[in-house]
Amino acid sequence: MKTLVLCCVCLLAGVGEAVRSTPPPPTVEELSETLQHAYEAYTKKAIQATTGDEVSTLKSRVATLARQLVMQQLFVEERVRSDGDSGIKQVRHHYEGTRPYHSASHTGTSVASLHDHANNIRTVGLGEFIAVLNGVEFRTRHNDYGLRMPSRTSPVYHQVEEIPFPDVPPEVLQQQELADQITEMREWFKAWKNNDHSVRDYRKYFKPVLCYLEGAWTNSDSLEESFFSDRHFLDATSWFDLQEKVRYTSYTGGKSTLENFSYLPTTIMNMINGTYPQVAQWNYRILCHPLKRDVPLNRFRVVDDLIARMANKKTLMEHERTRAARFTLNSFDTDEWVDGKKNYGLLDELMAEVPGKDNYGANLYDESFDTATYPYNTTDTDTKLNVGYYHRWSRVVSKDAMGRTKRHRGFADENLFMAMTTQPKVAGVELNVCTGWHHNHCTLYNQKWTYAIPLEVVYMTPLLKWNPYDVEYKGNSRSDLGKTVTAHGRWGSDRQAEKAFNGTNSKRYYQTPYEFFVNGEQGTSEADTVKSHVGVLDRAGQMHKMTASGTRTFLPFIPNVGSMRTRFPIMPVHGEGSGVWKELEALKDIVLSPVENAHMFHENWRDVTTQGVVLISGEAKGDKHVHRVVLSADQVGMAKLGRTILVVTEETNNHYHEMRVKRLDDTHYYMVGCDGGSSCPDKHYRTMHLAPAEDDENEPGTA
Ligand SMILES: *[C@@H]1O[C@H](CO)[C@@H](O)[C@H](O)[C@H]1NC(C)=O
Ligand SMILES: *[C@@H]1O[C@H](CO)[C@@H](O)[C@H](O)[C@H]1NC(C)=O
Ligand SMILES: *[C@@H]1O[C@H](CO)[C@@H](O)[C@H](O)[C@H]1NC(C)=O
Ligand SMILES: *[C@@H]1O[C@H](CO)[C@@H](O)[C@H](O)[C@H]1NC(C)=O
């Protein structure tokens, strides 16, 4: 409006001057044109003004919506976290039956869809599965990972190196004859099997490798293959392409025949300046770490997954010898298995050797909220915990609200191993914490973490290197030299030398003499690619009958040794973290071990001949009173098994005791503890005997 008024004033001034000077008065057209311009300029400004308002309104609404999306994602994760622990959840469905347990859960015919590609030099066969890591649920592609570890020398993101294979014992190589080498080699397998390193120190040649599943929110814009598989790759050109393919297969119920799609969620990690969403992409990888110590085979115990046992009709021992079996590690690291509560155990010790995404050079400390993190198993404050390595337990110096200094990552996730990283490609979160009277002492915490669970312990044996016929290894099967192995239609015939493999390559890794094993491959599945034996030419063109030398779940039968398992799946299961599953495990233990857990039954249905008894305690030293003690039939049953029974005595002289009682024989018991100590405050003698018959009017029931 101002412009318009000004223009009018100018125009009027112009008209006044026209009387005495030359410029002619503006025509009506000129006047109207000028007014037109002024009007346009005015409306343009007016529009700009209102649009500016709307843009800022829209911006703030988008910010609110985006914030809600962030919170929604947190809500979902928190929900999943309280439903279960980090672990695997489900494998792809390919059979079913008349009972729910006839189809697979995390196991079925094979846990986590594991299988063998023993003909490949360093491939470990593992199919598709759904897993949860710190509340993030995702679905993998067909994994088939390799025996590779993080780089020992470079901090570069996802830099890996091949794990060196263990050597062949010189005692084997010294033998001149093949038959003697075979005999000696079998002795080494026997030593490994029996955990006997007295004569042959197998620990130098049988090396356990811990393979783990690692997940992280990443900043990467372009599709990234986070780990190399010798057999499978993500079949997509971008993250968007992969998401669309997964959406399509989820909607149509279809699948990629080659199992090369994975479902990897995205999240809004942060809102930069309140309005600019920073989207993070979930990604995972499977890597291995060669353990520094030996893990004797007796440290593993099979998990009784009833779903697989019922479906396959197996005893526990038979089940252990199938691919459906998974194991747990003995937390106490002892030869004999013990069950009991234990915080920091063998698995913590092993995972502590595994670095996060900063690779083995990681050296990072967690000092959030001004509280330094220390190793769980130390008591000093000299060495802080290097949180660049995987851990779940740690320690702080000051007590928390519950008076505890021991910490576990996550709220209640038993299997949450975490490691900190500085990789720019990992998406982090920031928090500004201000303290002091005026909240003006601010510290900006900016951390990036990755998550991991153990998948399996794979034993590398001397078979990976043993090559008694000195067959030439020609490297990658796609290289020119590698291709000569199968040139001219060579398919591995052991009858016609011209069709036998000419040497070995990365996918035809057959260098173990056929005679080392008997009876061919064990328990194979459709996914396996190994041939039980092939013909291979040595450097002199001589043909030999050979078996595969790569990684197997079970080695074929070795005479005098047996069929050795070399892969021990120890992956945790998501559901095991839920309250229902914990209750179910308790119930399984009671049902499957009713003698050990006799005290859990409400009714004595096992041993009807066992009756309850009434005992008379030893006399108190002072006023010589005694107490009656009533034991139920179940308590007597437990006492017969040698267990200590906790009982509350009847009242005498206005008091009673809590006694811990053991059984000597049918008529004699004795007190091993009283009122929380070793003896009662009024010093009762320890011996106890059955109450005389007349004292038995209150015969306890059998319950
Ligand atoms: C998919 O996996 C198969 C193995 O089953 C592999 O041969 C193929 O190259 C993969 N496809 C793509 C596009 O990565
Ligand atoms: C956020 O704001 C800062 C300061 O105004 C600016 O330098 C930066 O580019 C902004 N970032 C984004 C992603 O908008
Ligand atoms: C604590 O545990 C770590 C990793 O398991 C181990 O290397 C270290 O020796 C242990 N320290 C003590 C004092 O036991
Ligand atoms: C086997 O391959 C080598 C090359 O590695 C070649 O020199 C040799 O002639 C081949 N032997 C036969 C019998 O084809």
Tab-separated table of N, CA and C and ligand atoms in Angstrom, residues 231-236 258-260, ligand 1:
chain	number	residue	atom	x	y	z
A	231	ARG	N	29.224	-67.349	-1.776
A	231	ARG	CA	28.144	-67.871	-2.598
A	231	ARG	C	26.980	-66.912	-2.802
A	232	HIS	N	26.735	-66.015	-1.852
A	232	HIS	CA	25.536	-65.181	-1.964
A	232	HIS	C	25.851	-63.695	-1.826
A	233	PHE	N	25.097	-62.880	-2.589
A	233	PHE	CA	25.237	-61.434	-2.517
A	233	PHE	C	23.855	-60.839	-2.506
A	234	LEU	N	23.711	-59.664	-1.941
A	234	LEU	CA	22.422	-58.991	-1.988
A	234	LEU	C	22.100	-58.703	-3.442
A	235	ASP	N	20.923	-59.132	-3.883
A	235	ASP	CA	20.548	-58.946	-5.274
A	235	ASP	C	19.746	-57.652	-5.387
A	236	ALA	N	20.399	-56.509	-5.283
A	236	ALA	CA	19.713	-55.228	-5.388
A	236	ALA	C	20.743	-54.160	-5.719
A	258	LEU	N	17.170	-67.514	-5.133
A	258	LEU	CA	18.541	-67.668	-4.661
A	258	LEU	C	18.720	-67.170	-3.230
A	259	GLU	N	17.619	-66.766	-2.607
A	259	GLU	CA	17.644	-66.328	-1.198
A	259	GLU	C	18.642	-65.202	-0.986
A	260	ASN	N	18.586	-64.209	-1.905
A	260	ASN	CA	19.559	-63.128	-1.801
A	260	ASN	C	18.983	-61.819	-1.265
B	1	LIG	C1	22.460	-65.031	-5.396
B	1	LIG	O1	22.959	-66.209	-4.774
B	1	LIG	C2	23.483	-67.171	-5.688
B	1	LIG	C3	23.814	-68.432	-4.934
B	1	LIG	O2	22.664	-69.127	-4.573
B	1	LIG	C4	24.664	-66.594	-6.426
B	1	LIG	O3	25.182	-67.547	-7.343
B	1	LIG	C5	24.248	-65.341	-7.147
B	1	LIG	O4	25.368	-64.712	-7.705
B	1	LIG	C6	23.510	-64.349	-6.232
B	1	LIG	N1	22.917	-63.323	-7.052
B	1	LIG	C7	23.231	-62.046	-6.947
B	1	LIG	C8	22.577	-61.114	-7.869
B	1	LIG	O5	24.003	-61.644	-6.121
